[in-house]
GROMACS .gro file of N, CA and C in nm:
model
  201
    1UNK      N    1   2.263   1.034   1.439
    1UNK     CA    2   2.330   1.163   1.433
    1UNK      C    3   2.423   1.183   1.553
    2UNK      N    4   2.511   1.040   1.597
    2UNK     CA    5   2.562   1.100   1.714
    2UNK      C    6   2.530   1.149   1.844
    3UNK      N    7   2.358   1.108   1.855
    3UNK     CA    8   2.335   1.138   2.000
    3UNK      C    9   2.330   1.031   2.047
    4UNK      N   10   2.326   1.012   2.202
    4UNK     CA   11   2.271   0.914   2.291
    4UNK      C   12   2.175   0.921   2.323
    5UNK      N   13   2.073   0.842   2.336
    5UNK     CA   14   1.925   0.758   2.366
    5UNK      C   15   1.900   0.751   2.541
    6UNK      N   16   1.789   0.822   2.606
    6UNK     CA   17   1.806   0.773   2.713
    6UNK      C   18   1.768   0.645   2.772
    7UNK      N   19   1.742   0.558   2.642
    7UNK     CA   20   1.720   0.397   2.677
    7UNK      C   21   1.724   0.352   2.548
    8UNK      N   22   1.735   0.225   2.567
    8UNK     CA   23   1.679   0.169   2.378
    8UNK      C   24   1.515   0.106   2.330
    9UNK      N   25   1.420   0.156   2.392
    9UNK     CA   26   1.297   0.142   2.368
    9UNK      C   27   1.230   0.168   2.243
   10UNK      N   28   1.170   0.092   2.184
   10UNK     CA   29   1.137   0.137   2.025
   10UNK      C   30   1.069   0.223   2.030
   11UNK      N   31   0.997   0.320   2.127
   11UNK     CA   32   0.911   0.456   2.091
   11UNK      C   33   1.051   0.529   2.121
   12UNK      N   34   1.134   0.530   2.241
   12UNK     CA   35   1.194   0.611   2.231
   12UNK      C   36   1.341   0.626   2.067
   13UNK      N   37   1.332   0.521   2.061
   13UNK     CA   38   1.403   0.514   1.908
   13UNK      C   39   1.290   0.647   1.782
   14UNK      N   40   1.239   0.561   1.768
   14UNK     CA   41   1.139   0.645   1.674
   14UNK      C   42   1.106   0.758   1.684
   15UNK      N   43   1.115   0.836   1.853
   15UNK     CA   44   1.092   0.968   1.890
   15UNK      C   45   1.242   1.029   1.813
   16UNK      N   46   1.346   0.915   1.850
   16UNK     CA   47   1.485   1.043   1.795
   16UNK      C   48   1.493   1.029   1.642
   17UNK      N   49   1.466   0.918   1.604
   17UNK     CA   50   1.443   0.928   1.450
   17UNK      C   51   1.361   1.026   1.347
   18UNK      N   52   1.248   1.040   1.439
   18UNK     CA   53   1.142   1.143   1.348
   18UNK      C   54   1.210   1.279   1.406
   19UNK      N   55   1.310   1.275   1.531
   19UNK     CA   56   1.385   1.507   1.515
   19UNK      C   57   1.434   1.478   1.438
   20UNK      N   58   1.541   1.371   1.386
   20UNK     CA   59   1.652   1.402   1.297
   20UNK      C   60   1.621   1.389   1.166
   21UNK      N   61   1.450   1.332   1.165
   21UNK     CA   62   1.463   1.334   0.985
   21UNK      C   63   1.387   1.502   0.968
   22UNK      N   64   1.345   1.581   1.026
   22UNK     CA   65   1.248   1.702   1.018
   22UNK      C   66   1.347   1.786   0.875
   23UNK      N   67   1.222   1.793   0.837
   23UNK     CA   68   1.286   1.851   0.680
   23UNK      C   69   1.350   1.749   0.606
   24UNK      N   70   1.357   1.620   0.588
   24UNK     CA   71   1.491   1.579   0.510
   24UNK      C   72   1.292   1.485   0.425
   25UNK      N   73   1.316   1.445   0.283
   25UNK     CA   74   1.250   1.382   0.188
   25UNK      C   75   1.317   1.259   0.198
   26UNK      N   76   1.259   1.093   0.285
   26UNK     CA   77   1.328   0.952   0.202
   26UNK      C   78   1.443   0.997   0.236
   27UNK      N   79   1.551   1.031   0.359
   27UNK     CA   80   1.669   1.015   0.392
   27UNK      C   81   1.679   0.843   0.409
   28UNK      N   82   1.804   0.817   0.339
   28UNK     CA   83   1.834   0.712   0.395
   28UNK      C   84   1.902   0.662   0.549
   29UNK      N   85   1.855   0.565   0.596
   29UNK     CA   86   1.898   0.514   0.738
   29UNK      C   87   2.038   0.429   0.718
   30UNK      N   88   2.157   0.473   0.798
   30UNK     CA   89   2.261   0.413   0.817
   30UNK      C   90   2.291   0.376   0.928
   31UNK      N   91   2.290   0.237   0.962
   31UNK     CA   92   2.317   0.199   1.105
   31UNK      C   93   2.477   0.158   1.110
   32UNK      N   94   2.503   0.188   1.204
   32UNK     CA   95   2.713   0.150   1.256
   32UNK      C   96   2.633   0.105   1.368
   33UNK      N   97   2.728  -0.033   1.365
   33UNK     CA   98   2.703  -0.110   1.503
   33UNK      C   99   2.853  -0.174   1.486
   34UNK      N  100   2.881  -0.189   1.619
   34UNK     CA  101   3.020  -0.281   1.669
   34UNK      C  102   2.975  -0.390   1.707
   35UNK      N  103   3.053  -0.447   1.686
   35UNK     CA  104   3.113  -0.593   1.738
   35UNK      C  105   2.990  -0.595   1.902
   36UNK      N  106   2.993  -0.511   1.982
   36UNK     CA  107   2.953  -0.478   2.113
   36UNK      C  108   2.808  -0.489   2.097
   37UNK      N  109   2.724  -0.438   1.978
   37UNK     CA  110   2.615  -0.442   1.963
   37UNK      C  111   2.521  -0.529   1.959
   38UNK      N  112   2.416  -0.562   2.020
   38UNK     CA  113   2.352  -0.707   2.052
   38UNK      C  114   2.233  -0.673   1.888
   39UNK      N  115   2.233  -0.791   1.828
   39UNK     CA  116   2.163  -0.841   1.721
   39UNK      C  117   1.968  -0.742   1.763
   40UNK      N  118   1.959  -0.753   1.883
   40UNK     CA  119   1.822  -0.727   1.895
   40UNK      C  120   1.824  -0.561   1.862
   41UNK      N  121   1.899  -0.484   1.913
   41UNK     CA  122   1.930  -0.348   1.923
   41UNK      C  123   1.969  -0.327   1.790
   42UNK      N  124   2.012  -0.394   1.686
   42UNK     CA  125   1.993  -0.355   1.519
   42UNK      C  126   1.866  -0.372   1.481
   43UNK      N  127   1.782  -0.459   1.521
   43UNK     CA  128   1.712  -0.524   1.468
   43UNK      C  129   1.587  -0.385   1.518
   44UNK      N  130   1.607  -0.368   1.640
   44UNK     CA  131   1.494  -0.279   1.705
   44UNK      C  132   1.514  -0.109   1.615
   45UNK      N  133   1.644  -0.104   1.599
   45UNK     CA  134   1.694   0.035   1.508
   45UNK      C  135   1.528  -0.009   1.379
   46UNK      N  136   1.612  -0.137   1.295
   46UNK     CA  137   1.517  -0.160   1.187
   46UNK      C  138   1.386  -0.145   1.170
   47UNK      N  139   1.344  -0.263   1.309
   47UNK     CA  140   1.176  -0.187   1.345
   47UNK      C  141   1.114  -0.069   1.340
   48UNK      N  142   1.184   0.032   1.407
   48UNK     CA  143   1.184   0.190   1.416
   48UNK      C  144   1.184   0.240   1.288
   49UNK      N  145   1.248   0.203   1.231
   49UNK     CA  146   1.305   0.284   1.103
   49UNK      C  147   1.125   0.253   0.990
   50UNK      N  148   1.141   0.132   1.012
   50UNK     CA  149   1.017   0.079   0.930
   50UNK      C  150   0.925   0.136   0.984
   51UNK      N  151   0.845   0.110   1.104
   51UNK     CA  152   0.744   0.196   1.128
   51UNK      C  153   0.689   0.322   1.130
   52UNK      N  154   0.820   0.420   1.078
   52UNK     CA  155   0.803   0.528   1.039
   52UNK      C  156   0.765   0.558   0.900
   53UNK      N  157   0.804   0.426   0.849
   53UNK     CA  158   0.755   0.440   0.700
   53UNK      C  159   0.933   0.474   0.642
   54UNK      N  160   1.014   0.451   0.663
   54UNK     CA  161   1.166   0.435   0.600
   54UNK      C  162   1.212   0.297   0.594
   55UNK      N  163   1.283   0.335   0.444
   55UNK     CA  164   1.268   0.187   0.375
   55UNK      C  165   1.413   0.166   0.306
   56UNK      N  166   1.459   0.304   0.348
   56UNK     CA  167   1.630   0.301   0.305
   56UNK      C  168   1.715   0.290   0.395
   57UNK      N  169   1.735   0.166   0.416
   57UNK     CA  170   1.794   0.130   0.517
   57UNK      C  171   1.952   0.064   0.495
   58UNK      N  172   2.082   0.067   0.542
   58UNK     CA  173   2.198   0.037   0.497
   58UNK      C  174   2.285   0.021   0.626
   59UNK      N  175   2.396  -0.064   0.600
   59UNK     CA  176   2.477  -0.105   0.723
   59UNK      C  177   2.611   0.003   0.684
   60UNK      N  178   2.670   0.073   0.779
   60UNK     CA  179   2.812   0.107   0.743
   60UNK      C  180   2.875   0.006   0.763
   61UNK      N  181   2.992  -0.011   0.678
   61UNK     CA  182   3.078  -0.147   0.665
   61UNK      C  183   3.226  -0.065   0.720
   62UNK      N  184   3.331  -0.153   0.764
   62UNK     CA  185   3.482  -0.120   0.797
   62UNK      C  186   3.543  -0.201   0.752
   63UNK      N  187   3.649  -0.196   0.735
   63UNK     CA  188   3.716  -0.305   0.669
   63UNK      C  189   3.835  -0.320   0.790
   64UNK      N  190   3.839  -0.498   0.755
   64UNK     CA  191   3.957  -0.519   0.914
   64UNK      C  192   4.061  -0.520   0.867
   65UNK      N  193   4.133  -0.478   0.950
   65UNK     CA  194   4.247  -0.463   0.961
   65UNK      C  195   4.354  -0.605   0.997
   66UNK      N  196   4.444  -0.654   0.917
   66UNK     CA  197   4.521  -0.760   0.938
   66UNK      C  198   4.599  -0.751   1.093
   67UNK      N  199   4.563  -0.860   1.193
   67UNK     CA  200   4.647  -0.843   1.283
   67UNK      C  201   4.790  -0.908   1.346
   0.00000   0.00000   0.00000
């Protein structure tokens, strides 16, 4: 949702995951990662996401641009 994390620790992941789902039924999870983003830090999003018991999980895609 656009916030920043004050670390990338998988409790602290899962702490911001469970404010932003409050009230929502099976929201699906959309991760945006750049180019910048290290493979483990998707992967740790995923962990999080799963151990909460969320299972809708999806990549935002961009499309490149010809340079």
């Amino acid at each position: 949702n656009d916030k920043s994390l004050v670390n990338a620790q998988l409790e602290t992941i899962k702490i911001a995951l469970s404010e932003a789902l409050v009230g929502l039924d099976e929201p699906p999870i959309i991760i945006s990662a750049d180019a910048n983003a290290t493979h483990q830090s998707v992967v740790r999003v995923m962990d999080a996401a799963r151990q909460l018991g969320l299972v809708k999980i999806t990549f935002a895609t961009q499309e490149l641009k010809d340079e």
